């Protein structure tokens, strides 16, 4: 993290501006809603060194006022607010400035302990400390309050994580009886202040010159804390989709802190804050994946549609609750804040589960369609995309990539596994030259092993085993496609034409009895007829080709009958005939399908497909071989002990 350093004069001016702008002037001692006695620019009497600070300030007080300060210092903590509210001195701006300077030393403590230079970042942290208390950042051992996670983030130089902790995870806690959205909650006002302080701190060293590493750091932060960011923005700010809270505290910060806005710019919503990282990350991806450069654009992915391996995991809530079991205001705050942190450093080989599913809110939630970008980076990651035209980039490691409805693009390499819901889209192999080579299938020559196909350039071999397609390259690396149906992901497998097969036969209708259609079971015949009707309705094929396509579609459905358990929908989408099964309803994933590409099977004789179907049915109907049971002479009999 590169600090934006300041001179002493600049630092003093900016610190006063931020603190004074946030606190406001309290001429008389009063309870501002937090259960404390406050005066001046947010000075609280709830301490044991009031006399020392007020003497250092040089403010002239009456004897009675000095006695009140001494009584507060000597009183138990629970009595200090009551006594503080009896302090009679009336403050003006000049006295408030003197008191602020005299009391500031203790609030500088956390920043000084971290070695922060005079800088904008230090201004933000000291303002936060002034409001929150040094002990809540440094930790208070005898009250079981640990060091706040913002301290470790700054110590590690992790600007993005420190920014998150300041903006979202350092507001304190209401009394247990006044938790938000209770009308007596003070959380909304504190959220407004944290939004502003995070603007002062900054998410980037220089937002106009964001490096790829810095962009990834920002997106790791976003992925690690996505749920909490969304929750806070939904209640107090503006979500990444632009949905503003009922009372937008970001807008209020821009209204109520004009001096801060003039110095540091308007307090940004989360989408605007992430914009420089999105721009830098997508530019870097276009350089790395030139074959996809036309898709990796700002127009295709908004800032919230990019999901990147966070490189670490949050602490478990149960672990935090065990460590901080108290049931008071301070421990309530500690538990909430500790759940939004991690004890782990960023691991380049972190194993992540990245899931882009988002649901609408309300009584009948539904999945939101969006084009998402999922990036695994290192480690054996699981990437799950859903509705939309998504791009999944596995990165290093043995990754699993699952796509939903839409034209998904997979960038994979050796050891990866792909499963696509509807077979649309494409699969690319990330090769040693840094190119993403499109996998388009191959041809099986006469004499080649069954179900084995080779690409035209000889780079790839495809082996089909049931519904699993294994792709190998010349280096001996392999990847697998699960629940594969011929033509899925644009991978076309062509068999050598049978000898003597005349593809130029008369295009008239074929005799159904000769084809074997009349021997189909009633259930299979019903599916065949549905397929035949769908192809006929589409048009463009003669009767023989219609029968060929319907027979091939039925064969593919029967091959995948253990997955596509019911033919709930038989229809043509694009260039394919689909048979689909929706176990949870049509609009909910997962859904399962069998499909054939029309052009691939239009000239495959229906007789050949139905003969294969007959063999498949006989194979499935055959009883499982009985495994010979042999018992060793010395082995115990059943039931022996």
Coordinates of C-alpha atoms in Angstrom, one line a residue:
X1 CA 0.0 0.0 0.0
X2 CA 1.4 3.3 -1.1
X3 CA 0.4 6.1 1.4
X4 CA -0.7 9.5 0.1
X5 CA 1.6 11.4 2.4
X6 CA 0.9 14.9 3.8
X7 CA 2.9 17.6 5.6
X8 CA 2.1 18.3 9.2
X9 CA 0.1 21.3 8.3
X10 CA -1.9 19.5 5.7
X11 CA -2.5 16.6 8.0
X12 CA -3.7 18.8 10.9
X13 CA -6.1 20.6 8.6
X14 CA -7.5 17.5 7.0
X15 CA -7.9 15.7 10.3
X16 CA -9.8 18.6 11.8
X17 CA -12.0 18.9 8.7
X18 CA -13.0 15.2 8.7
X19 CA -13.6 14.9 12.5
X20 CA -15.3 18.2 12.8
X21 CA -17.5 17.6 9.8
X22 CA -18.6 14.2 11.1
X23 CA -19.1 15.2 14.7
X24 CA -20.7 18.6 14.7
X25 CA -20.4 21.1 17.5
X26 CA -22.1 20.2 20.9
X27 CA -22.0 23.4 22.9
X28 CA -23.4 21.6 26.0
X29 CA -22.8 18.2 27.4
X30 CA -25.4 15.9 26.0
X31 CA -26.2 12.2 25.2
X32 CA -26.3 12.0 21.4
X33 CA -28.0 8.7 21.4
X34 CA -25.0 6.4 22.3
X35 CA -25.4 6.4 26.0
X36 CA -22.3 8.7 26.5
X37 CA -21.9 12.3 27.6
X38 CA -20.5 14.3 24.7
X39 CA -19.3 17.9 24.3
X40 CA -17.4 20.0 21.7
X41 CA -16.3 18.2 18.5
X42 CA -17.4 14.7 19.8
X43 CA -15.4 14.7 23.0
X44 CA -16.8 12.1 25.5
X45 CA -16.5 12.3 29.3
X46 CA -16.6 8.5 29.6
X47 CA -12.9 8.1 30.6
X48 CA -10.6 8.4 33.6
X49 CA -8.2 11.2 32.4
X50 CA -10.6 14.2 31.9
X51 CA -8.7 16.5 34.2
X52 CA -5.4 15.8 32.4
X53 CA -6.8 16.5 29.0
X54 CA -8.7 19.6 29.9
X55 CA -5.6 21.1 31.6
X56 CA -3.6 20.4 28.5
X57 CA -6.2 22.1 26.4
X58 CA -5.8 25.4 28.3
X59 CA -9.5 26.0 28.5
X60 CA -10.5 28.1 31.5
X61 CA -13.0 26.4 33.8
X62 CA -14.7 27.3 37.1
X63 CA -13.7 25.5 40.3
X64 CA -17.0 23.6 40.2
X65 CA -16.3 22.4 36.6
X66 CA -12.9 21.1 37.7
X67 CA -14.6 19.3 40.5
X68 CA -17.0 17.7 38.1
X69 CA -14.2 16.5 35.9
X70 CA -12.4 15.0 38.9
X71 CA -15.6 13.2 40.1
X72 CA -16.0 11.7 36.6
X73 CA -12.5 10.4 36.6
X74 CA -12.9 8.7 40.0
X75 CA -16.4 7.3 39.3
X76 CA -17.2 3.7 38.1
X77 CA -17.7 3.4 34.4
X78 CA -21.4 3.1 34.7
X79 CA -21.7 6.5 36.4
X80 CA -19.6 8.6 34.1
X81 CA -22.4 9.4 31.6
X82 CA -24.7 10.7 34.4
X83 CA -21.9 12.8 35.9
X84 CA -20.8 14.1 32.5
X85 CA -24.2 15.4 31.7
X86 CA -23.9 17.7 34.8
X87 CA -20.9 19.5 33.3
X88 CA -22.0 23.1 32.9
X89 CA -19.3 24.7 30.7
X90 CA -20.5 26.0 27.3
X91 CA -18.2 25.4 24.4
X92 CA -17.5 27.5 21.3
X93 CA -15.5 26.5 18.2
X94 CA -12.2 27.8 19.6
X95 CA -12.5 25.9 22.9
X96 CA -13.7 22.8 20.9
X97 CA -10.5 23.0 18.7
X98 CA -8.3 23.2 21.8
X99 CA -10.0 20.2 23.4
X100 CA -9.8 18.3 20.1
X101 CA -6.0 18.8 19.9
X102 CA -5.4 17.9 23.5
X103 CA -7.4 14.7 23.4
X104 CA -6.2 13.6 20.0
X105 CA -3.0 11.9 21.2
X106 CA -4.7 8.7 22.4
X107 CA -6.7 8.4 19.2
X108 CA -3.5 8.6 17.2
X109 CA -2.3 5.5 19.1
X110 CA -3.5 2.7 16.7
X111 CA -2.1 4.6 13.6
X112 CA 1.2 5.2 15.4
X113 CA 1.4 1.6 16.4
X114 CA 1.0 0.6 12.8
X115 CA 3.8 3.0 11.7
X116 CA 1.4 5.0 9.4
X117 CA 3.0 8.2 8.1
X118 CA 1.1 11.5 8.1
X119 CA -1.3 10.7 5.2
X120 CA -4.9 10.6 4.0
X121 CA -5.0 7.0 5.2
X122 CA -3.9 8.0 8.7
X123 CA -6.5 10.8 8.7
X124 CA -9.2 8.2 8.0
X125 CA -8.0 5.8 10.7
X126 CA -7.7 8.4 13.3
X127 CA -11.2 9.7 12.6
X128 CA -12.4 6.2 12.9
X129 CA -10.6 5.7 16.2
X130 CA -11.9 9.0 17.5
X131 CA -15.4 7.8 17.0
X132 CA -14.9 4.1 17.9
X133 CA -12.3 4.3 20.7
X134 CA -8.7 3.2 20.6
X135 CA -9.4 0.1 22.7
X136 CA -11.9 -1.2 20.2
X137 CA -9.1 -1.1 17.5
X138 CA -6.1 -2.1 19.6
X139 CA -8.1 -4.6 21.7
X140 CA -8.8 -4.8 25.4
X141 CA -7.5 -7.9 26.9
X142 CA -9.3 -7.8 30.2
X143 CA -12.7 -7.4 28.4
X144 CA -12.1 -10.2 25.9
X145 CA -12.0 -7.7 23.0
X146 CA -9.5 -8.7 20.3
X147 CA -7.6 -6.4 18.0
X148 CA -9.9 -5.2 15.2
X149 CA -9.2 -6.9 11.8
X150 CA -8.6 -3.5 10.2
X151 CA -5.3 -3.4 12.1
X152 CA -4.0 -6.6 10.5
X153 CA -5.1 -5.5 7.1
X154 CA -3.2 -2.2 7.3
X155 CA -0.2 -4.0 8.8
X156 CA -0.2 -6.4 5.8
X157 CA -0.5 -3.6 3.3
X158 CA -3.8 -5.0 2.1
X159 CA -5.5 -1.7 1.1
X160 CA -8.7 -3.4 -0.3
X161 CA -9.2 -5.4 2.9
X162 CA -8.6 -2.4 5.1
X163 CA -11.1 -0.4 3.0
X164 CA -13.7 -3.1 3.5
X165 CA -13.1 -3.2 7.2
X166 CA -13.5 0.6 7.5
X167 CA -16.5 0.9 5.3
X168 CA -18.5 -2.1 6.3
X169 CA -17.2 -3.7 9.4
X170 CA -16.2 -1.1 12.0
X171 CA -19.4 0.6 13.1
X172 CA -19.8 -0.8 16.6
X173 CA -23.1 -1.9 18.0
X174 CA -26.4 -0.6 19.3
X175 CA -27.7 -1.5 22.7
X176 CA -29.0 -5.1 22.5
X177 CA -32.6 -3.7 22.7
X178 CA -32.2 -1.2 19.9
X179 CA -30.7 -3.2 17.0
X180 CA -31.4 -1.9 13.5
X181 CA -34.1 -1.5 12.2
X182 CA -35.3 -0.4 15.6
X183 CA -36.1 3.3 15.4
X184 CA -33.7 4.0 18.3
X185 CA -30.8 2.4 16.4
X186 CA -27.7 4.6 15.9
X187 CA -26.3 2.3 13.2
X188 CA -27.6 4.4 10.2
X189 CA -25.7 7.5 11.3
X190 CA -22.5 5.5 11.9
X191 CA -22.8 3.8 8.5
X192 CA -22.9 7.3 7.0
X193 CA -19.7 8.2 8.7
X194 CA -17.9 5.0 7.7
X195 CA -18.9 5.5 4.1
X196 CA -17.2 8.9 4.2
X197 CA -14.1 7.8 6.1
X198 CA -13.6 5.0 3.6
X199 CA -13.7 7.6 0.8
X200 CA -10.9 9.4 2.6
X201 CA -8.9 6.2 3.0
X202 CA -9.3 5.2 -0.6
X203 CA -9.7 1.8 -2.3
X204 CA -6.6 2.3 -4.6
X205 CA -3.2 3.7 -4.4
X206 CA -4.1 5.7 -7.5
X207 CA -7.6 5.1 -9.1
X208 CA -6.3 6.4 -12.4
X209 CA -3.5 3.9 -12.6
X210 CA -4.7 0.6 -11.2
X211 CA -2.4 -2.4 -11.8
X212 CA -3.7 -5.9 -12.6
X213 CA -2.5 -7.2 -9.2
X214 CA -4.3 -4.3 -7.4
X215 CA -7.5 -5.1 -9.4
X216 CA -7.3 -8.7 -8.4
X217 CA -6.8 -7.7 -4.7
X218 CA -10.0 -5.7 -4.9
X219 CA -12.0 -8.5 -6.5
X220 CA -10.6 -11.0 -3.9
X221 CA -11.9 -8.7 -1.2
X222 CA -15.3 -8.4 -3.0
X223 CA -15.6 -12.2 -3.3
X224 CA -14.6 -12.8 0.3
X225 CA -17.2 -10.3 1.6
X226 CA -19.8 -10.2 -1.1
X227 CA -22.7 -11.2 1.1
X228 CA -21.9 -8.6 3.8
X229 CA -21.3 -5.9 1.3
X230 CA -24.7 -6.6 -0.3
X231 CA -26.4 -6.6 3.1
X232 CA -25.0 -3.3 4.2
X233 CA -25.5 -1.6 0.8
X234 CA -29.1 -2.9 0.7
X235 CA -29.9 -1.4 4.1
X236 CA -27.9 1.8 4.0
X237 CA -26.4 2.5 0.6
X238 CA -26.8 1.5 -3.0
X239 CA -26.4 -2.1 -4.2
X240 CA -24.1 -3.0 -7.1
X241 CA -27.2 -3.3 -9.3
X242 CA -28.2 0.3 -8.4
X243 CA -30.9 -0.4 -5.8
X244 CA -30.9 2.4 -3.2
X245 CA -31.9 1.8 0.4
X246 CA -35.0 3.6 1.7
X247 CA -32.7 6.1 3.3
X248 CA -29.5 6.2 1.3
X249 CA -26.7 7.1 3.8
X250 CA -24.2 7.6 0.9
X251 CA -26.4 10.4 -0.4
X252 CA -26.7 11.8 3.1
X253 CA -22.9 11.7 3.5
X254 CA -22.5 13.7 0.3
X255 CA -25.1 16.2 1.6
X256 CA -23.9 16.5 5.2
X257 CA -20.1 16.5 4.7
X258 CA -19.5 19.2 2.0
X259 CA -15.9 20.0 3.1
X260 CA -14.9 16.3 2.9
X261 CA -16.6 16.0 -0.5
X262 CA -14.8 19.1 -1.7
X263 CA -11.4 17.7 -0.6
X264 CA -11.8 14.0 -1.5
X265 CA -14.7 13.9 -4.0
X266 CA -18.1 12.5 -3.6
X267 CA -18.5 9.4 -1.5
X268 CA -18.9 6.6 -4.0
X269 CA -21.4 3.9 -4.2
X270 CA -20.0 0.4 -4.5
X271 CA -20.4 0.1 -8.3
X272 CA -18.5 3.3 -8.9
X273 CA -15.8 2.3 -6.3
X274 CA -15.2 -1.0 -8.1
X275 CA -15.1 0.5 -11.6
X276 CA -11.3 1.1 -11.8
X277 CA -10.7 -2.5 -10.7
X278 CA -13.1 -3.9 -13.3
X279 CA -11.5 -1.9 -16.1
X280 CA -8.0 -3.0 -15.1
X281 CA -8.9 -6.6 -14.6
X282 CA -10.8 -7.0 -17.9
X283 CA -8.0 -5.3 -19.8
X284 CA -5.5 -7.7 -18.3
X285 CA -7.7 -10.7 -19.2
X286 CA -8.0 -9.5 -22.8
X287 CA -4.2 -9.5 -23.0
X288 CA -4.1 -13.0 -21.5
X289 CA -7.0 -14.5 -23.5
X290 CA -6.8 -12.8 -26.8
X291 CA -9.1 -15.3 -28.4
X292 CA -11.9 -14.0 -26.1
X293 CA -10.9 -10.3 -26.2
X294 CA -14.2 -9.3 -27.9
X295 CA -16.2 -10.8 -25.1
X296 CA -14.1 -9.7 -22.1
X297 CA -15.4 -6.2 -22.2
X298 CA -17.0 -3.7 -19.8
X299 CA -20.1 -3.8 -21.8
X300 CA -20.6 -7.5 -21.2
X301 CA -19.9 -7.6 -17.4
X302 CA -20.9 -5.1 -14.9
X303 CA -18.8 -4.7 -11.7
X304 CA -20.8 -7.2 -9.7
X305 CA -20.8 -9.9 -12.4
X306 CA -17.1 -10.8 -12.0
X307 CA -16.4 -13.6 -9.5
X308 CA -12.7 -14.3 -8.6
X309 CA -11.2 -16.8 -6.2
X310 CA -10.8 -14.9 -2.9
X311 CA -7.6 -16.7 -2.1
X312 CA -8.8 -17.4 1.5
X313 CA -11.9 -18.1 3.6
X314 CA -13.8 -16.2 6.3
X315 CA -13.6 -17.4 9.8
X316 CA -16.5 -19.8 10.7
X317 CA -19.3 -18.2 12.7
X318 CA -19.4 -21.1 15.1
X319 CA -15.7 -20.7 15.9
X320 CA -16.2 -16.9 16.5
X321 CA -19.2 -17.6 18.8
X322 CA -17.2 -20.1 20.8
X323 CA -14.3 -17.6 21.3
X324 CA -16.6 -14.6 22.2
X325 CA -19.6 -16.0 24.1
X326 CA -20.5 -12.9 26.1
X327 CA -24.0 -11.4 25.7
X328 CA -23.4 -7.7 26.1
X329 CA -23.1 -4.7 23.7
X330 CA -19.3 -5.0 23.2
X331 CA -19.3 -8.7 22.6
X332 CA -22.2 -8.5 20.2
X333 CA -20.2 -6.0 18.2
X334 CA -17.0 -8.2 18.4
X335 CA -18.9 -11.3 17.2
X336 CA -20.3 -9.5 14.2
X337 CA -17.0 -8.0 13.2
X338 CA -14.9 -11.1 13.7
X339 CA -17.2 -13.1 11.5
X340 CA -16.2 -10.7 8.6
X341 CA -12.5 -11.5 8.9
X342 CA -10.0 -14.2 8.1
X343 CA -6.9 -15.4 9.8
X344 CA -5.4 -16.6 6.5
X345 CA -3.0 -15.0 4.1
X346 CA -3.8 -15.0 0.4
X347 CA -2.9 -18.5 -1.0
X348 CA -2.3 -18.7 -4.7
X349 CA -3.4 -22.4 -4.6
X350 CA -6.5 -21.7 -2.6
X351 CA -9.4 -24.1 -3.4
X352 CA -12.5 -22.1 -3.9
X353 CA -16.2 -22.7 -4.6
X354 CA -17.3 -19.8 -6.8
X355 CA -21.1 -19.7 -7.3
X356 CA -22.7 -16.9 -9.3
X357 CA -26.3 -17.7 -8.5
X358 CA -28.3 -14.7 -7.4
X359 CA -32.0 -14.7 -6.5
X360 CA -34.7 -12.1 -6.4
X361 CA -36.0 -11.1 -3.0
X362 CA -39.5 -11.6 -1.7
X363 CA -41.9 -14.4 -1.1
X364 CA -41.4 -16.1 -4.5
X365 CA -37.7 -15.7 -5.3
X366 CA -36.5 -16.6 -8.7
X367 CA -33.0 -16.9 -10.2
X368 CA -31.7 -13.7 -11.8
X369 CA -30.4 -14.0 -15.4
X370 CA -27.0 -12.4 -15.9
X371 CA -23.9 -12.8 -17.9
X372 CA -21.2 -13.6 -15.4
X373 CA -17.4 -14.0 -15.4
X374 CA -16.0 -16.7 -13.1
X375 CA -12.2 -16.9 -12.5
X376 CA -10.7 -19.8 -10.6
X377 CA -7.0 -18.8 -10.6
X378 CA -4.9 -21.4 -8.6
X379 CA -6.1 -24.4 -6.7
X380 CA -8.6 -27.1 -7.4
X381 CA -11.6 -24.8 -7.8
X382 CA -15.3 -25.4 -8.4
X383 CA -17.0 -22.8 -10.7
X384 CA -20.8 -22.8 -10.9
X385 CA -22.5 -20.5 -13.4
X386 CA -26.2 -20.3 -13.9
X387 CA -28.6 -18.6 -16.2
X388 CA -26.9 -16.3 -18.8
X389 CA -24.1 -16.4 -21.3
X390 CA -21.2 -16.9 -18.9
X391 CA -17.4 -17.3 -19.2
X392 CA -15.7 -19.7 -16.8
X393 CA -11.9 -19.6 -16.6
X394 CA -10.5 -22.4 -14.5
X395 CA -6.9 -21.3 -14.2
X396 CA -4.2 -23.6 -12.6
X397 CA -5.3 -26.7 -10.8
X398 CA -7.8 -29.5 -11.4
X399 CA -11.0 -27.4 -11.7
X400 CA -14.6 -28.4 -12.0
X401 CA -16.8 -26.0 -14.1
X402 CA -20.6 -26.2 -14.2
X403 CA -22.6 -24.1 -16.5
X404 CA -26.4 -23.3 -16.5
X405 CA -28.8 -22.3 -19.2
X406 CA -27.2 -20.1 -21.8
X407 CA -24.3 -20.0 -24.2
X408 CA -21.4 -20.5 -21.8
X409 CA -17.7 -20.4 -22.6
X410 CA -15.3 -22.6 -20.7
X411 CA -11.5 -22.1 -20.6
X412 CA -10.0 -25.3 -19.2
X413 CA -6.9 -27.3 -19.3
X414 CA -5.6 -30.7 -18.3
X415 CA -7.3 -32.2 -15.3
X416 CA -10.4 -30.1 -15.5
X417 CA -14.0 -31.4 -15.6
X418 CA -16.9 -29.6 -17.4
X419 CA -20.6 -30.1 -17.1
X420 CA -23.0 -27.9 -19.1
X421 CA -26.8 -27.9 -18.5
X422 CA -28.0 -27.3 -22.1
X423 CA -25.0 -28.1 -24.3
X424 CA -24.9 -24.6 -25.9
X425 CA -21.7 -22.6 -25.9
X426 CA -18.1 -23.7 -26.4
X427 CA -15.1 -25.3 -24.7
X428 CA -11.5 -24.0 -25.1
X429 CA -8.3 -25.7 -24.1
X430 CA -5.7 -23.3 -22.6
X431 CA -2.5 -24.5 -24.2
X432 CA 1.2 -24.1 -23.4
X433 CA 1.4 -21.2 -25.8
X434 CA -1.1 -19.2 -23.9
X435 CA -3.8 -19.6 -26.5
X436 CA -7.4 -20.8 -25.8
X437 CA -7.9 -23.3 -28.6
X438 CA -11.5 -24.1 -29.5
X439 CA -12.5 -27.8 -29.3
X440 CA -14.7 -28.6 -32.2
X441 CA -14.6 -32.4 -32.2
X442 CA -13.2 -35.0 -34.6
X443 CA -13.8 -37.9 -36.9
X444 CA -13.6 -41.6 -36.4
X445 CA -11.9 -43.3 -39.4
X446 CA -12.7 -46.8 -40.4
X447 CA -10.6 -49.2 -38.3
X448 CA -10.2 -46.7 -35.4
X449 CA -11.3 -48.0 -31.9
X450 CA -15.0 -47.7 -31.2
X451 CA -16.1 -44.3 -29.9
X452 CA -12.7 -42.7 -30.5
X453 CA -12.4 -39.6 -32.7
X454 CA -9.4 -37.5 -33.7
X455 CA -9.3 -33.7 -34.5
X456 CA -8.4 -32.7 -38.0
X457 CA -5.1 -31.2 -36.9
X458 CA -4.2 -34.3 -34.8
X459 CA -3.9 -32.3 -31.6
X460 CA -6.9 -33.8 -29.8
X461 CA -8.4 -37.2 -29.3
X462 CA -12.0 -37.7 -28.1
X463 CA -13.2 -40.9 -26.4
X464 CA -16.8 -41.3 -25.6
X465 CA -17.8 -43.7 -22.8
X466 CA -21.6 -43.5 -22.2
X467 CA -22.2 -39.9 -21.4
X468 CA -18.6 -39.0 -20.5
X469 CA -16.4 -37.5 -23.1
X470 CA -12.7 -37.5 -22.4
X471 CA -10.5 -35.2 -24.4
X472 CA -6.7 -35.8 -24.6
X473 CA -4.0 -33.7 -26.2
X474 CA -0.7 -34.7 -27.6
X475 CA 1.1 -34.1 -24.2
X476 CA -1.0 -36.8 -22.6
X477 CA -3.2 -34.4 -20.6
X478 CA -6.9 -35.0 -20.4
X479 CA -10.1 -33.2 -19.4
X480 CA -13.6 -34.6 -19.1
X481 CA -17.1 -33.5 -20.1
X482 CA -19.8 -35.0 -18.0
X483 CA -23.4 -35.7 -19.3
X484 CA -22.2 -35.1 -22.8
X485 CA -24.6 -35.5 -25.7
X486 CA -23.4 -35.4 -29.3
X487 CA -22.9 -31.9 -30.5
X488 CA -22.8 -30.4 -27.0
X489 CA -20.5 -27.3 -26.7
X490 CA -20.0 -27.4 -30.5
X491 CA -18.0 -30.7 -30.2
X492 CA -19.1 -32.8 -33.2
X493 CA -18.1 -36.4 -33.4
X494 CA -18.4 -37.9 -36.9
X495 CA -18.4 -41.6 -37.5
X496 CA -17.0 -43.0 -40.7
X497 CA -19.8 -43.7 -43.2
X498 CA -20.8 -47.4 -43.5
X499 CA -19.7 -49.0 -46.7
X500 CA -22.4 -49.3 -49.3
X501 CA -24.5 -46.7 -47.5
X502 CA -26.1 -44.6 -50.2
X503 CA -26.7 -41.2 -48.8
X504 CA -28.3 -40.1 -52.0
X505 CA -31.3 -42.3 -51.6
X506 CA -34.8 -41.2 -52.7
X507 CA -35.9 -38.6 -50.2
X508 CA -39.3 -40.1 -49.9
X509 CA -40.7 -41.7 -46.8
X510 CA -39.1 -44.9 -45.6
X511 CA -41.2 -47.9 -44.7
X512 CA -41.7 -47.7 -40.9
X513 CA -42.0 -51.5 -40.6
X514 CA -38.7 -52.0 -42.3
X515 CA -37.1 -49.3 -40.1
X516 CA -38.4 -51.0 -36.9
X517 CA -40.5 -48.1 -35.7
X518 CA -43.5 -50.4 -35.4
X519 CA -41.5 -52.4 -32.8
X520 CA -41.0 -49.5 -30.4
X521 CA -42.6 -49.6 -27.0
X522 CA -45.6 -47.3 -26.6
X523 CA -43.5 -45.0 -24.4
X524 CA -40.6 -44.8 -26.9
X525 CA -43.1 -44.5 -29.8
X526 CA -44.7 -41.5 -28.1
X527 CA -41.3 -39.7 -27.7
X528 CA -40.4 -40.6 -31.3
X529 CA -43.7 -39.1 -32.6
X530 CA -43.1 -35.9 -30.5
X531 CA -39.7 -35.5 -32.1
X532 CA -40.9 -36.2 -35.5
X533 CA -43.6 -33.5 -35.1
X534 CA -41.1 -31.0 -33.8
X535 CA -38.8 -31.5 -36.8
X536 CA -41.7 -31.4 -39.2
X537 CA -43.0 -28.2 -37.8
X538 CA -39.6 -26.6 -38.1
X539 CA -39.4 -27.3 -41.8
X540 CA -36.5 -27.6 -44.1
X541 CA -36.1 -31.4 -44.1
X542 CA -37.7 -34.1 -46.3
X543 CA -39.6 -37.0 -44.8
X544 CA -36.6 -39.4 -44.7
X545 CA -34.5 -36.8 -42.9
X546 CA -37.3 -36.1 -40.5
X547 CA -37.4 -39.8 -39.6
X548 CA -33.6 -39.9 -39.3
X549 CA -33.5 -37.0 -36.9
X550 CA -36.4 -38.3 -34.8
X551 CA -34.7 -41.8 -34.5
X552 CA -31.3 -40.3 -33.6
X553 CA -33.0 -38.0 -31.0
X554 CA -34.8 -41.0 -29.5
X555 CA -31.5 -43.0 -29.3
X556 CA -29.8 -40.1 -27.6
X557 CA -32.6 -39.7 -25.1
X558 CA -32.5 -43.4 -24.2
X559 CA -28.7 -43.3 -23.8
X560 CA -29.3 -40.6 -21.2
X561 CA -32.5 -41.9 -19.7
X562 CA -30.9 -42.3 -16.3
X563 CA -30.3 -38.5 -16.3
X564 CA -33.1 -37.2 -18.4
X565 CA -35.7 -39.3 -16.6
X566 CA -38.8 -37.9 -18.2
X567 CA -39.3 -36.3 -21.7
X568 CA -41.1 -33.2 -20.2
X569 CA -40.3 -31.0 -23.2
X570 CA -39.4 -32.0 -26.8
X571 CA -38.6 -29.0 -28.9
X572 CA -36.0 -27.5 -31.2
X573 CA -33.8 -24.7 -30.0
X574 CA -31.4 -23.2 -32.6
X575 CA -29.8 -26.0 -34.5
X576 CA -30.7 -28.9 -32.1
X577 CA -33.5 -31.2 -31.1
X578 CA -33.8 -31.2 -27.3
X579 CA -35.5 -33.6 -24.9
X580 CA -35.5 -31.9 -21.5
X581 CA -36.3 -32.9 -17.9
X582 CA -37.0 -30.3 -15.1
X583 CA -37.1 -32.0 -11.7
X584 CA -37.7 -28.7 -9.9
X585 CA -39.8 -26.9 -12.5
X586 CA -39.0 -25.3 -15.8
X587 CA -37.6 -22.1 -14.4
X588 CA -35.4 -23.7 -11.8
X589 CA -32.0 -25.4 -12.1
X590 CA -30.8 -28.0 -12.4
X591 CA -32.4 -29.2 -15.7
X592 CA -31.2 -32.2 -17.7
X593 CA -31.3 -32.7 -21.4
X594 CA -30.5 -35.0 -24.3
X595 CA -29.9 -33.3 -27.7
X596 CA -28.8 -33.9 -31.2
X597 CA -27.6 -31.4 -33.8
X598 CA -30.0 -31.5 -36.7
X599 CA -27.4 -31.3 -39.5
X600 CA -25.2 -34.0 -37.8
X601 CA -28.0 -36.7 -37.9
X602 CA -30.3 -35.6 -40.8
X603 CA -28.5 -38.1 -43.0
X604 CA -27.8 -40.8 -40.5
X605 CA -30.2 -43.6 -41.5
X606 CA -33.1 -44.1 -39.0
X607 CA -32.6 -47.8 -39.3
X608 CA -29.0 -47.6 -37.9
X609 CA -30.2 -45.5 -34.9
X610 CA -33.1 -47.8 -34.2
X611 CA -30.8 -50.9 -34.4
X612 CA -28.5 -49.3 -31.8
X613 CA -31.6 -48.5 -29.7
X614 CA -32.7 -52.1 -29.9
X615 CA -29.2 -53.3 -28.8
X616 CA -29.3 -50.7 -26.0
X617 CA -32.7 -51.9 -24.8
X618 CA -31.5 -55.5 -24.7
X619 CA -28.4 -54.6 -22.8
X620 CA -30.4 -52.7 -20.2
X621 CA -32.9 -55.5 -19.9
X622 CA -30.3 -58.2 -19.4
X623 CA -30.0 -59.4 -15.8
X624 CA -26.8 -58.3 -13.9
X625 CA -24.2 -61.1 -13.8
X626 CA -24.2 -63.0 -10.6
X627 CA -20.9 -62.6 -8.8
X628 CA -19.7 -66.0 -7.8
X629 CA -19.7 -66.2 -4.0
X630 CA -16.8 -68.3 -2.6
X631 CA -16.2 -68.7 1.0
X632 CA -12.8 -69.4 2.3
X633 CA -12.6 -72.6 4.4
X634 CA -11.3 -70.7 7.4
X635 CA -13.6 -67.7 7.1
X636 CA -16.4 -67.3 9.6
X637 CA -19.9 -68.2 8.5
X638 CA -22.6 -65.5 8.4
X639 CA -23.5 -64.5 11.9
X640 CA -20.4 -65.9 13.5
X641 CA -18.5 -63.7 15.9

